[in-house]
XYZ file of C-alpha atoms in Angstrom:
177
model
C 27.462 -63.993 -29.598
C 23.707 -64.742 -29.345
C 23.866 -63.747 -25.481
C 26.354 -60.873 -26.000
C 23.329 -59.388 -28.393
C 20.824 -60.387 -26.104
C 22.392 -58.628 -22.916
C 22.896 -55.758 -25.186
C 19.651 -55.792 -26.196
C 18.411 -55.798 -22.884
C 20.919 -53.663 -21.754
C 19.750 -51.019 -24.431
C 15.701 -51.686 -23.499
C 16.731 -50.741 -19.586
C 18.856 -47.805 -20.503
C 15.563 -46.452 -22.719
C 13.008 -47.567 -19.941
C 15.449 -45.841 -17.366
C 16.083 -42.367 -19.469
C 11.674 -42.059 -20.034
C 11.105 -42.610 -16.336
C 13.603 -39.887 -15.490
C 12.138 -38.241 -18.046
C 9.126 -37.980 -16.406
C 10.631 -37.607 -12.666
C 12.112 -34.216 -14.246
C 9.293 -33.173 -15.726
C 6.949 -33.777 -12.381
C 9.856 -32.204 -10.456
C 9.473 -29.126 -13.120
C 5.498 -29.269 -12.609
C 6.183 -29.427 -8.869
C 8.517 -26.709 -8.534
C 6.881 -24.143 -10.566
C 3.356 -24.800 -8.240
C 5.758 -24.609 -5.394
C 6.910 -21.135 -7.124
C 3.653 -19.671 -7.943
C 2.774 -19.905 -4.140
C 5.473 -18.890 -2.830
C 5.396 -15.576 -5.089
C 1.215 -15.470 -3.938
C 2.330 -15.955 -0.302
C 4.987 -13.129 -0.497
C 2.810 -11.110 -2.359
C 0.030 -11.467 0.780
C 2.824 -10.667 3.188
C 3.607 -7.688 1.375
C -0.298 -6.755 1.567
C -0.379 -7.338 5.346
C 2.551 -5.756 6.202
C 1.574 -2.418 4.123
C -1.733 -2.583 5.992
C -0.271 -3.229 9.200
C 2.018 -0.515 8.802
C -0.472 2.232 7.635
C -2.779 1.147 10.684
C 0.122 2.001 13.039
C 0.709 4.885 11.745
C -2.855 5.787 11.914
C -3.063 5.042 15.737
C 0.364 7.249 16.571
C -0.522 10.102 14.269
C -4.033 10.228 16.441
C -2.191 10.060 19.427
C 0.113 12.450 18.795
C -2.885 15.260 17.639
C -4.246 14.425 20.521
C -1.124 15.785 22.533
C 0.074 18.313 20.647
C -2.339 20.165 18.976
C 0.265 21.997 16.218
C -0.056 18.069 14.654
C -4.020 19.558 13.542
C -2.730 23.162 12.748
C -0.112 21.732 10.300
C -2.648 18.984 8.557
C -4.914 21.923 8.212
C -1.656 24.660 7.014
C -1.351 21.617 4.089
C -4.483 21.429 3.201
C -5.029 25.161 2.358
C -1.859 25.239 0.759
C -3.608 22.482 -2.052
C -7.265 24.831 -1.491
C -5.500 27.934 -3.539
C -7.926 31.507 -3.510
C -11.724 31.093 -2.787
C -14.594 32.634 -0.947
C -15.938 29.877 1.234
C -14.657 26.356 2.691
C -16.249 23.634 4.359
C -13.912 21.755 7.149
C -15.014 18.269 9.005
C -12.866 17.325 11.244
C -13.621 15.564 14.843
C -15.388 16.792 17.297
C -12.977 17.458 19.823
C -11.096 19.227 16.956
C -13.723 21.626 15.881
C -13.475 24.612 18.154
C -10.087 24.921 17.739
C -10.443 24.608 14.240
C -13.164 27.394 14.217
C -10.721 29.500 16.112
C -7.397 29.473 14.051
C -8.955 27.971 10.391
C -10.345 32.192 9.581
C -6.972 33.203 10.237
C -4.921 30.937 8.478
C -6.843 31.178 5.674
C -7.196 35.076 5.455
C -3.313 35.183 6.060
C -3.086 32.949 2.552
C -5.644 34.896 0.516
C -5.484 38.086 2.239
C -8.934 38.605 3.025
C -11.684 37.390 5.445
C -13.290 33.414 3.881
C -16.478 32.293 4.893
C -15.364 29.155 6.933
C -18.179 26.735 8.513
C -16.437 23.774 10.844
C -18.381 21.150 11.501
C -17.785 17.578 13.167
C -17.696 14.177 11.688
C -17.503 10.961 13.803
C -15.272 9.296 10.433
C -12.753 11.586 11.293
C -10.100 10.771 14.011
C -8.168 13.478 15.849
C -6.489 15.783 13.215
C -7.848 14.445 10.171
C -10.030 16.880 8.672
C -11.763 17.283 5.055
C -12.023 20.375 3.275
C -14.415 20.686 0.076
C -14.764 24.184 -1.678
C -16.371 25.114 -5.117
C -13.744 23.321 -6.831
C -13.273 19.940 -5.162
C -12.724 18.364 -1.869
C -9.214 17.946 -0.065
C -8.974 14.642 2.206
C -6.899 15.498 4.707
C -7.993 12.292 6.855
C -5.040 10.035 8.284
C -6.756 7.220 6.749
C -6.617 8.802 3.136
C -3.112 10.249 3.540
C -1.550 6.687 4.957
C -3.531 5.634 1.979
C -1.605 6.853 -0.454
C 1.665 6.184 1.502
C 0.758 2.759 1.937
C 0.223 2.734 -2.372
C 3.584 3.724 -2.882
C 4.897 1.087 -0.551
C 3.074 -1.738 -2.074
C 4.185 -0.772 -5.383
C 8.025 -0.916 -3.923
C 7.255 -4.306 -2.928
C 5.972 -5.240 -6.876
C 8.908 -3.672 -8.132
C 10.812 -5.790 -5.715
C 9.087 -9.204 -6.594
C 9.072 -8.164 -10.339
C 12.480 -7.989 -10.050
C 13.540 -11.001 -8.021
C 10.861 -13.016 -10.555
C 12.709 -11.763 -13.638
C 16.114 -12.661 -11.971
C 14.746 -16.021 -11.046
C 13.460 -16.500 -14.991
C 16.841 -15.481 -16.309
C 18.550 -18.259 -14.340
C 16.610 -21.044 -15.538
């Protein structure tokens, strides 16, 4: 009986000894696997960044080469632009210098076909600028039409399509634990 109560005893002391070690395994494991987690979410997240950036430089590089072929690429950057100028008197445009006689050509005309009457128009160059990026300021503001500023906001929007993605897949994840 004496050894019966012992071995139970004993028996009972291992069992308890046992459950707090894998006690602590799981809790390590839980310790381990959220850090594992939180890095994987930061290293997504810097792949996301990279990938938005890598994207918008692209795009950069074939929009310039594509102005420089066909110049309708600067016409239509500039078209936009006036359409977000509305009616005034005089406009400044920068734009690169291998785009600014052609700009100083067409720019009076397009204009005076939107307001219906002659603007005061002054083109000059700016070695920011790549081909068909321009900048337009006027008495009430300034319109970037750069690639760099345009991609800009495109590349925005992506990256918040990638949060929106992660948020989601990170609340999914949290819901199944």
């Amino acid at each position: 009986q004496a050894e019966l109560a012992s071995a139970k005893l004993d028996s009972e002391t291992a069992r308890t000894t046992h459950d707090r070690e894998l006690e602590e395994v799981r809790a390590a494991y839980e310790v381990a696997a959220q850090r594992f987690e939180s890095g994987l979410l930061a290293l997504d997240k810097r792949l996301a960044d990279a990938a938005v950036t890598l994207a918008t430089m692209m795009a950069e590089r074939l929009l310039v080469r594509e102005a420089e072929a066909d110049p309708t690429v600067l016409i239509d950057n500039l078209n936009r632009a006036l359409d977000r100028v509305g009616p005034v008197e005089h406009l400044r445009i920068e734009a690169n210098a291998d785009d600014v006689e052609r700009l100083r050509s067409v720019a009076p005309e397009l204009a005076k076909e939107r307001t219906g009457r002659a603007i005061d128009i002054i083109v000059t160059a700016s070695e920011r600028l790549s081909r068909g990026g321009l900048v337009v300021s006027f008495d009430r503001g300034v319109i970037d039409a750069s690639w760099g500023s345009q991609l800009g906001h495109l590349g925005e929007a992506v990256a918040l399509a990638f949060d929106a993605q992660r948020l989601e897949a990170e609340a999914q994840s949290a819901s199944e634990t």
